[in-house]
XYZ file of C-alpha atoms in Angstrom:
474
model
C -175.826 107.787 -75.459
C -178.756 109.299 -73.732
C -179.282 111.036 -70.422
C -182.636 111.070 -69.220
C -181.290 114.324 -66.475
C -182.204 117.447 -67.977
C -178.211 119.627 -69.120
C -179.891 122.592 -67.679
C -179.061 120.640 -63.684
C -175.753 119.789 -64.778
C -174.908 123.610 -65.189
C -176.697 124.377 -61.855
C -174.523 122.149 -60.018
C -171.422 123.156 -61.825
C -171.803 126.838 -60.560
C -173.024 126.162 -57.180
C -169.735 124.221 -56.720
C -167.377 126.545 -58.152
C -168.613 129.224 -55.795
C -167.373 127.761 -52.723
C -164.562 125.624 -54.760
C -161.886 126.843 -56.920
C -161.774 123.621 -59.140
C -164.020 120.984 -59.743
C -163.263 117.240 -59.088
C -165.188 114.563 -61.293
C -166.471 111.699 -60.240
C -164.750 108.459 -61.870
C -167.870 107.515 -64.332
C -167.541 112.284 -66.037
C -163.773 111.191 -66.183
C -164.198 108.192 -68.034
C -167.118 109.806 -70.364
C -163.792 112.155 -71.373
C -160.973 110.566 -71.901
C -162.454 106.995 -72.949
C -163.131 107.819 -76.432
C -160.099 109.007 -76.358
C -158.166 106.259 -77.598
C -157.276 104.330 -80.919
C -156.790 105.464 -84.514
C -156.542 109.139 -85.186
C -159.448 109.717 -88.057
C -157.839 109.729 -91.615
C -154.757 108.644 -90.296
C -153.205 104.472 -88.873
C -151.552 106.021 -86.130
C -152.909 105.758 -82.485
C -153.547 108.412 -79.834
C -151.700 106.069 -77.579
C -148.712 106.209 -79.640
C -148.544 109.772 -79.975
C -149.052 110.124 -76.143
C -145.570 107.818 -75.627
C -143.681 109.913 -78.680
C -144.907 113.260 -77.317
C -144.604 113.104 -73.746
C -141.835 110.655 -73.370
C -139.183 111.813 -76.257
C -140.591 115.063 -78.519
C -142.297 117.544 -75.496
C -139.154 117.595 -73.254
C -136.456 118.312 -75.656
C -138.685 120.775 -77.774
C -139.303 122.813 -74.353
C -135.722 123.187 -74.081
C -134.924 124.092 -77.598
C -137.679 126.560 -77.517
C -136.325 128.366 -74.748
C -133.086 129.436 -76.843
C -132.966 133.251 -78.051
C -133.397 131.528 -81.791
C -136.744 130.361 -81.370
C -137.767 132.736 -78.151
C -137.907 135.732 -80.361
C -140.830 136.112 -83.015
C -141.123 139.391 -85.437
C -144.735 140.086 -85.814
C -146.944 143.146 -87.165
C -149.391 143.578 -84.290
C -150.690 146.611 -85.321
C -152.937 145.918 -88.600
C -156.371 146.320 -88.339
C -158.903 143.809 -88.485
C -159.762 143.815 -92.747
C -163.380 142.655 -92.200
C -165.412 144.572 -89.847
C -164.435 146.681 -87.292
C -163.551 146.445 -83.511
C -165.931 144.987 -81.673
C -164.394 144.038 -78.516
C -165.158 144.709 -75.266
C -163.011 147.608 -73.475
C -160.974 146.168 -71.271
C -159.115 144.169 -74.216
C -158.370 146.679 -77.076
C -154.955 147.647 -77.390
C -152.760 147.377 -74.590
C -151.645 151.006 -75.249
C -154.813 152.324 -74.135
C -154.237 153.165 -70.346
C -157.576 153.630 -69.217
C -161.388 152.014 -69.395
C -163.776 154.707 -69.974
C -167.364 153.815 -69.827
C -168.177 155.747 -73.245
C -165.385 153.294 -75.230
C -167.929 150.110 -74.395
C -170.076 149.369 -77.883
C -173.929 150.327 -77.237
C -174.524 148.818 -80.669
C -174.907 145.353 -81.373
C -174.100 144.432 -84.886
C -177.105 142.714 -86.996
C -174.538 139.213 -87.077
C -174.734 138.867 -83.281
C -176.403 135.984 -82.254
C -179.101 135.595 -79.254
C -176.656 134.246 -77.033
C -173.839 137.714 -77.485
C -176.546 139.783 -77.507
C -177.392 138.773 -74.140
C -174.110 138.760 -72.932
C -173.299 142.269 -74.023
C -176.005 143.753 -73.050
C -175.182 142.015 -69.906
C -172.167 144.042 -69.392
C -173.498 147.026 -70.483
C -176.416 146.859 -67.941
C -173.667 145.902 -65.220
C -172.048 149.129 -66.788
C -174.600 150.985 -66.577
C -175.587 150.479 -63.159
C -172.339 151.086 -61.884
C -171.717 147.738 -60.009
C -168.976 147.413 -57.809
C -165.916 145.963 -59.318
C -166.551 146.276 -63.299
C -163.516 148.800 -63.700
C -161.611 146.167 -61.615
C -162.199 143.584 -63.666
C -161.736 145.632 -66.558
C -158.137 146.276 -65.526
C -157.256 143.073 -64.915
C -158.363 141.528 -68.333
C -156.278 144.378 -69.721
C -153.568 143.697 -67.910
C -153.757 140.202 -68.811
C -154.034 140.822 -72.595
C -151.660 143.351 -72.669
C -148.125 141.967 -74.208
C -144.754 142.395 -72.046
C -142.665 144.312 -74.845
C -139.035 144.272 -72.599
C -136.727 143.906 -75.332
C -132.834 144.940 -73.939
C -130.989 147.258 -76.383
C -128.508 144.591 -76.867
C -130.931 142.324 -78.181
C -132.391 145.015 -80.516
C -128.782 145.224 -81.726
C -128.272 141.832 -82.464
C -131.420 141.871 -84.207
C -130.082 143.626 -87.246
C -127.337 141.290 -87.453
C -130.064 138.546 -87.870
C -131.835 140.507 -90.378
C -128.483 141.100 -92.243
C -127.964 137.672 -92.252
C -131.603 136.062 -93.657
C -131.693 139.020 -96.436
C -128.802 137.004 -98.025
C -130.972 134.074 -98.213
C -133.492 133.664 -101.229
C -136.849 133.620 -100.362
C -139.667 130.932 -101.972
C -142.624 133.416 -101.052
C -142.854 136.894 -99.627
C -144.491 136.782 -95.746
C -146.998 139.469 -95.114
C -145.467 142.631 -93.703
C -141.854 141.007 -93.645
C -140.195 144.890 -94.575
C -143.273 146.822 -92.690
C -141.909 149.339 -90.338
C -144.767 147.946 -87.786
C -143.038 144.462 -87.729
C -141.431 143.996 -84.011
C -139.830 141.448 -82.320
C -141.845 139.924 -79.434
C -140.485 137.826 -76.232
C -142.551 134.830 -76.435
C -140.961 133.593 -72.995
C -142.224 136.438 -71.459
C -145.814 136.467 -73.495
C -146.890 133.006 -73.013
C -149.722 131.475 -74.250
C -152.583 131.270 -71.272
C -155.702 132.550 -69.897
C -156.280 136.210 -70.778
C -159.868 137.381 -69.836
C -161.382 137.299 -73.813
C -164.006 136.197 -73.892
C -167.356 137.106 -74.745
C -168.709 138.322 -78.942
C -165.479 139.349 -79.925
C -163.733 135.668 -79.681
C -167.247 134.310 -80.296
C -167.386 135.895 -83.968
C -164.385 135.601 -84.484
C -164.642 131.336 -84.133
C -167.895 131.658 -86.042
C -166.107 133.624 -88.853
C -163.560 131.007 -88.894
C -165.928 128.060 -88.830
C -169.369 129.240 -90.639
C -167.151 130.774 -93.562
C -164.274 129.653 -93.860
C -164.223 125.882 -93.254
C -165.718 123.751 -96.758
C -169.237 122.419 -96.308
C -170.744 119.525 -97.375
C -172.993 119.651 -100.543
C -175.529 117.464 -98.739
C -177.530 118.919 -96.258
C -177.141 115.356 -93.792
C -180.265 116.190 -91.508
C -178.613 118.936 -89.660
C -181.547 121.428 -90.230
C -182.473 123.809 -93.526
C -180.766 126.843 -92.839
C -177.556 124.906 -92.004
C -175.515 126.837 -94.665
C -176.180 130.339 -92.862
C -177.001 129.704 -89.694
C -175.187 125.947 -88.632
C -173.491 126.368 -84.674
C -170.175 125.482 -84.389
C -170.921 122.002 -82.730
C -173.111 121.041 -86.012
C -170.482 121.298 -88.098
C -168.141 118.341 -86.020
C -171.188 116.148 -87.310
C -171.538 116.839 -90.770
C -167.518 116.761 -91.341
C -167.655 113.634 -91.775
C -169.793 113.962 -95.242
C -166.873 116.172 -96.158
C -164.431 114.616 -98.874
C -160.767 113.714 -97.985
C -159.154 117.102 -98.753
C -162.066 119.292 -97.157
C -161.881 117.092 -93.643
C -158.322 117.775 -93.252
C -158.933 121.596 -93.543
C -161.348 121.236 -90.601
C -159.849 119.053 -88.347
C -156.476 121.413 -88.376
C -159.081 124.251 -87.539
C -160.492 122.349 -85.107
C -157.077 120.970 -83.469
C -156.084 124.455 -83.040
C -159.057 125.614 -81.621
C -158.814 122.490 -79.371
C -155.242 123.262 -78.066
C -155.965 126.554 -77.697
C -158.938 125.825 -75.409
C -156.412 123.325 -73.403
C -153.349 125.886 -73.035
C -156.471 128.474 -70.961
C -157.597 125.680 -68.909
C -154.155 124.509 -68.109
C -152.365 127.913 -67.536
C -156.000 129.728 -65.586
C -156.096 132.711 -63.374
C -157.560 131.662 -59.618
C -158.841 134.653 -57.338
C -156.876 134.927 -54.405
C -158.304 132.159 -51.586
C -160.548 133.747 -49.218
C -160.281 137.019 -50.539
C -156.140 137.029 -49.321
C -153.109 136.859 -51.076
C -152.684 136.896 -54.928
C -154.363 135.131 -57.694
C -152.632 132.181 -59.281
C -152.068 129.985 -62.143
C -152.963 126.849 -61.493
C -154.805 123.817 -64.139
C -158.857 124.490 -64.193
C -160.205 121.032 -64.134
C -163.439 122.438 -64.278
C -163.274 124.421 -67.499
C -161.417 121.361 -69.159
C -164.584 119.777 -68.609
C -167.090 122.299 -69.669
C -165.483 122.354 -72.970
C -164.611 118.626 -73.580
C -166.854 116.477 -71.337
C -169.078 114.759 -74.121
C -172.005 115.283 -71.598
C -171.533 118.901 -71.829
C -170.371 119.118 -75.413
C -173.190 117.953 -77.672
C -171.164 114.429 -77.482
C -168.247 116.559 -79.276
C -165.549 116.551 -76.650
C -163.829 113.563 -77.498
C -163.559 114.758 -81.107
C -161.944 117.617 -80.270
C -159.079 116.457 -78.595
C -158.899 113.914 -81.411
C -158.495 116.605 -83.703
C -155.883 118.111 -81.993
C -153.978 114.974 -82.307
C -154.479 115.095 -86.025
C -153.428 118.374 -86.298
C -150.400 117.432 -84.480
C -149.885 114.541 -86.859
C -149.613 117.016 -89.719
C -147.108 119.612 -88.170
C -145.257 115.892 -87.093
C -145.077 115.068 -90.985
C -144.176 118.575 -92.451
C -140.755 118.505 -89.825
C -140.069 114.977 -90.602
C -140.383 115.945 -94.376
C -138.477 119.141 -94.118
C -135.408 117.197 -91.258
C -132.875 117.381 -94.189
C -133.377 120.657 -94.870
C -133.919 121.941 -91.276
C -130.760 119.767 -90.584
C -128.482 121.733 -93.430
C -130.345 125.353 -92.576
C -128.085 126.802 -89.937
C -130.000 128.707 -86.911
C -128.257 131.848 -86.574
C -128.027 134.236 -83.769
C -124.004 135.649 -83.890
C -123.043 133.374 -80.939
C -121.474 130.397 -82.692
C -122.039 128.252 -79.298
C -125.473 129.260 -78.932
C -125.689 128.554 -82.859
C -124.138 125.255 -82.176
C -126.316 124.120 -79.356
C -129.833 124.979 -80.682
C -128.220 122.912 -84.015
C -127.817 119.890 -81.599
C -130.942 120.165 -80.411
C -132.438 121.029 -83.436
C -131.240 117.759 -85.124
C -131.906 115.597 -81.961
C -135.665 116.221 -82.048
C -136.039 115.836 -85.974
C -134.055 112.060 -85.711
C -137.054 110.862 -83.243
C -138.951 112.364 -85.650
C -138.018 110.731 -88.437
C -137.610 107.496 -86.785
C -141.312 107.456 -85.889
C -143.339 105.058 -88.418
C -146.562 106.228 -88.927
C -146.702 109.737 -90.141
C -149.485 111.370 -92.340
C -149.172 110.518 -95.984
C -149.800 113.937 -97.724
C -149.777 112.091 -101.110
C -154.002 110.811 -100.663
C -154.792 114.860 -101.029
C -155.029 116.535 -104.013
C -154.893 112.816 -106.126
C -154.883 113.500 -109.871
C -154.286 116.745 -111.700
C -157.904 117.177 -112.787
C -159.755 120.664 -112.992
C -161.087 119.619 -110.201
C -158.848 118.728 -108.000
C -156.631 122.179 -108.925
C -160.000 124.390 -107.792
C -160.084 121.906 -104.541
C -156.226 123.234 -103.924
C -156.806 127.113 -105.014
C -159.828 126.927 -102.384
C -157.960 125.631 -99.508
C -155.264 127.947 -99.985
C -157.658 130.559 -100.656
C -159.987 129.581 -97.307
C -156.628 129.687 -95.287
C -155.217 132.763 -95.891
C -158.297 134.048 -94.823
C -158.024 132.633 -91.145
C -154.343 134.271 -91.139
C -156.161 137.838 -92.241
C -159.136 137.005 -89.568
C -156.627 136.926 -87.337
C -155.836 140.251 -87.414
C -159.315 141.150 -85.644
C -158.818 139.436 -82.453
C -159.161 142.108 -79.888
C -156.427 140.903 -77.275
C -152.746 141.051 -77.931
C -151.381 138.257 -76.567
C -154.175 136.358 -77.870
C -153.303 137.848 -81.389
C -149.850 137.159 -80.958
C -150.652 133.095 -80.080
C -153.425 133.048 -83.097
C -150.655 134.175 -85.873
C -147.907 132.591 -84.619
C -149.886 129.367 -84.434
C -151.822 130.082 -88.290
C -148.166 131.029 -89.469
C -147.168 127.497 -88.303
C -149.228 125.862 -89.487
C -149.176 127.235 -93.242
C -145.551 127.039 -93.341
C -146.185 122.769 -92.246
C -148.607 123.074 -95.066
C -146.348 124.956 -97.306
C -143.881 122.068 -96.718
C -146.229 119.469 -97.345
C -147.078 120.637 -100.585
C -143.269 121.361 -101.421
C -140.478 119.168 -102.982
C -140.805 116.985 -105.875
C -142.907 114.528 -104.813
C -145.605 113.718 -101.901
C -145.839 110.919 -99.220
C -144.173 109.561 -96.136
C -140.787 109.272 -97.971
C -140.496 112.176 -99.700
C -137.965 115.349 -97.853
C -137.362 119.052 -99.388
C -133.500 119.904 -99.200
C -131.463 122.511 -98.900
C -130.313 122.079 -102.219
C -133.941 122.822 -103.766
C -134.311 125.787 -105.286
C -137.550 126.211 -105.321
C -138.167 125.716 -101.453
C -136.756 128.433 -99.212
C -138.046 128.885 -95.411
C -137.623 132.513 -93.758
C -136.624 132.766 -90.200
C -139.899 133.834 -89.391
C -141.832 130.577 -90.602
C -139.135 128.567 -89.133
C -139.903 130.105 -85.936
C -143.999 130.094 -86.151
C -142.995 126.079 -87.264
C -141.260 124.970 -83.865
C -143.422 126.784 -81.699
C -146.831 126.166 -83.137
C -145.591 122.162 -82.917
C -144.543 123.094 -79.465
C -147.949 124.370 -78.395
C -149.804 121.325 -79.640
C -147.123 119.206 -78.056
C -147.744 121.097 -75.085
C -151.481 120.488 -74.953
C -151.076 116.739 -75.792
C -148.539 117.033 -72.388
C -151.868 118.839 -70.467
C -153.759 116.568 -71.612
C -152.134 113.722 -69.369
C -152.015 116.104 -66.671
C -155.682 116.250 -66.953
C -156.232 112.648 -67.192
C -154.435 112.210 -64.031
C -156.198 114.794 -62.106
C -159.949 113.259 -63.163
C -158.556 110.327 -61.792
């Protein structure tokens, strides 16, 4: 599709009208450009978006935001406090730790690393000329992004004792793999009900690199260069790479799209959940859904034509985390879900097995048994790469420079490996295959059981936004 309207207007009249609005409406044809792709099979996969929409927001998303809310599932033990392993911080002020308790102008970076690209160069010097010049407002805004990053670490001694009863408890368990930091002193429990998952402030070259990082290399590439430019192995942009994914083999394209999915719901979760200034310069700021921003970053016309595949990717990426709980029901089902109140214990059970029968009952989940075909030398370097390429992204995530945002990332990466882990478990592969309880070589920690129901819960809660926004473009 072509538009014969210079981009360049369409970003004019975006800001103009968020100046004197505080969300954008579309017109019916920008709504339809967004959500009318939108539809039919999910790539790699014979289910439909449509049918996900009616499992997800009619059955899965309500009980899962129920069962999420018990003290089980609310409470994730994380080390927050590693430092980035790849280069160091690079983020602006106002987000480093939350412990830091004030913005001095000599903490903001004056050098720009060699990897920055034209477009963060300009935007950090941007800030440091607005520093510089001692505008009105800066330190303001610095404190509010901090305060917005900053984690809410209210944890009542009670709970702290019951902790160690929990720990007790899963050390009597046998583990199938060590999870990293699992006995580190630095591990703490973290409130996710009181940390949730929204828009922080980040923004800017420290998210930027660390997407690019993610994307330029750590997601496979395609031996052919398919048109997309010579330098496209060091220098491709983020929105090349949805093109040429689709010259990637089987195995390779599922690694990207479950990149991509997260990065997608992600995106959704700060445009759904978005700080609004005060009206009129009175009152407090609120959260409210940014109809606006879902646009800039999934309107096709904005988007290199890339929006809808996003949000198809995130439904892929749901698909898999869909498959892994199906495949793990009978041992989720046998696990127990301890906390030391046997009602509690008994009602997050309930629920627990409630939401994997729907699951299981739904008939067209991801069949894990078309990856890794054959046991060829091949195939086994294929494997030891994607492993290899995702741990990575879990140690990448240790270099985002906003805690809540850190929190979300390895939460979510945990998830997802422990789906993957699942996947990949048992003694066979493919829509009828489950690992039990009984298996001795499969063993979940509280932890990944955890990161599992909540990073299905946040894409389940972006496919729910998602509908929200549909009806608001309306």
């Amino acid at each position: 599709m072509r538009y014969n309207r210079p981009i360049r207007l369409c970003f004019v009249l975006l800001f103009v009208t968020s100046v004197f609005s505080d969300k954008l409406s579309w017109s019916g044809d920008a709504a339809d450009r967004c959500f009318c792709k939108l539809q039919g099979e999910v790539d790699d996969c014979s289910c439909k978006v449509e049918s996900l929409d009616s499992l997800n927001n009619n059955k899965i998303y309500p009980i899962l935001t129920s069962l999420l809310s018990r003290n089980y599932f609310r409470y994730f033990k994380v080390n927050l406090k590693k430092s980035c392993p790849f280069w160091s911080d690079d983020s602006r002020c106002a987000l480093r730790d939350c412990h830091v308790n004030v913005c001095q102008k000599d903490e903001v970076p004056i050098k720009i690393p060699d990897v920055d690209t034209h477009s963060e160069k300009h935007e950090r010097n941007k800030y440091l000329k607005e520093l510089n010049e001692g505008k009105q407002g800066f330190e303001e805004r610095c404190a509010e992004e901090r305060e917005l990053g900053a984690l809410d670490a209210t944890i009542s001694e009670e709970k702290k004792a019951e902790f160690q009863t929990w720990k007790e408890y899963d050390e009597t368990l046998p583990l199938f793999c060590d999870i990293d930091d699992e006995h580190s002193n630095d591990m703490e429990y973290v409130d996710l009900l009181l940390n949730p998952e929204r828009y922080t402030g980040y923004k800017g070259p420290s998210p930027r690199r660390i997407w690019r990082s993610i994307y330029e290399e750590n997601c496979f590439k395609p031996e052919k260069n398919y048109g997309y430019g010579p330098d496209y192995g060091k220098d491709a942009s983020i929105e090349s790479m949805f093109f040429i994914a689709r010259g990637m083999c089987l195995e390779k394209r599922v690694f990207f799209r479950l990149i991509s999915g997260l990065h997608t719901s992600i995106n959704i979760h700060l445009c759904d959940k978005y700080l609004f200034p005060a009206k009129n310069g009175f009152g407090q700021s609120y959260w409210d859904h940014n109809l606006q921003e879902f646009q800039q970053r999934f309107d096709p016309a904005l988007t290199h034509d890339q929006g809808p595949q996003r949000l198809k990717n995130l439904y892929f990426t749901y698909l898999i985390e869909l498959r892994a709980l199906a495949k793990a029901a009978p041992y989720l089902k046998q696990k127990g879900f301890y906390t030391g109140d046997n009602q509690e214990d008994e009602d997050v059970q309930k629920g627990v097995n409630d939401l994997l029968d729907i699951i299981r009952k739904f008939p067209d989940h991801f069949d894990e048994s078309q990856l890794f075909k054959g046991n060829t030398k091949e195939m086994q370097q294929l494997k030891s790469e994607f492993v290899l390429h995702f741990r990575n992204i879990s140690r990448i995530m240790d270099c985002v420079g906003c805690d809540k945002c850190k929190l979300w990332g390895k939460l979510q990466v945990l998830g997802m490996g422990t789906a993957l882990k699942i996947l990949f478990s048992g003694d066979s592969m493919g829509p009828d295959s489950i690992v039990k309880s009984q298996d001795k070589d499969f063993q979940l920690t509280r932890t990944e059981i955890v990161a599992l129901f909540n990073a299905f819960g946040r894409l389940s809660s972006s496919i729910h936004a998602i509908e929200t926004f549909r009806k608001l473009a309306s």
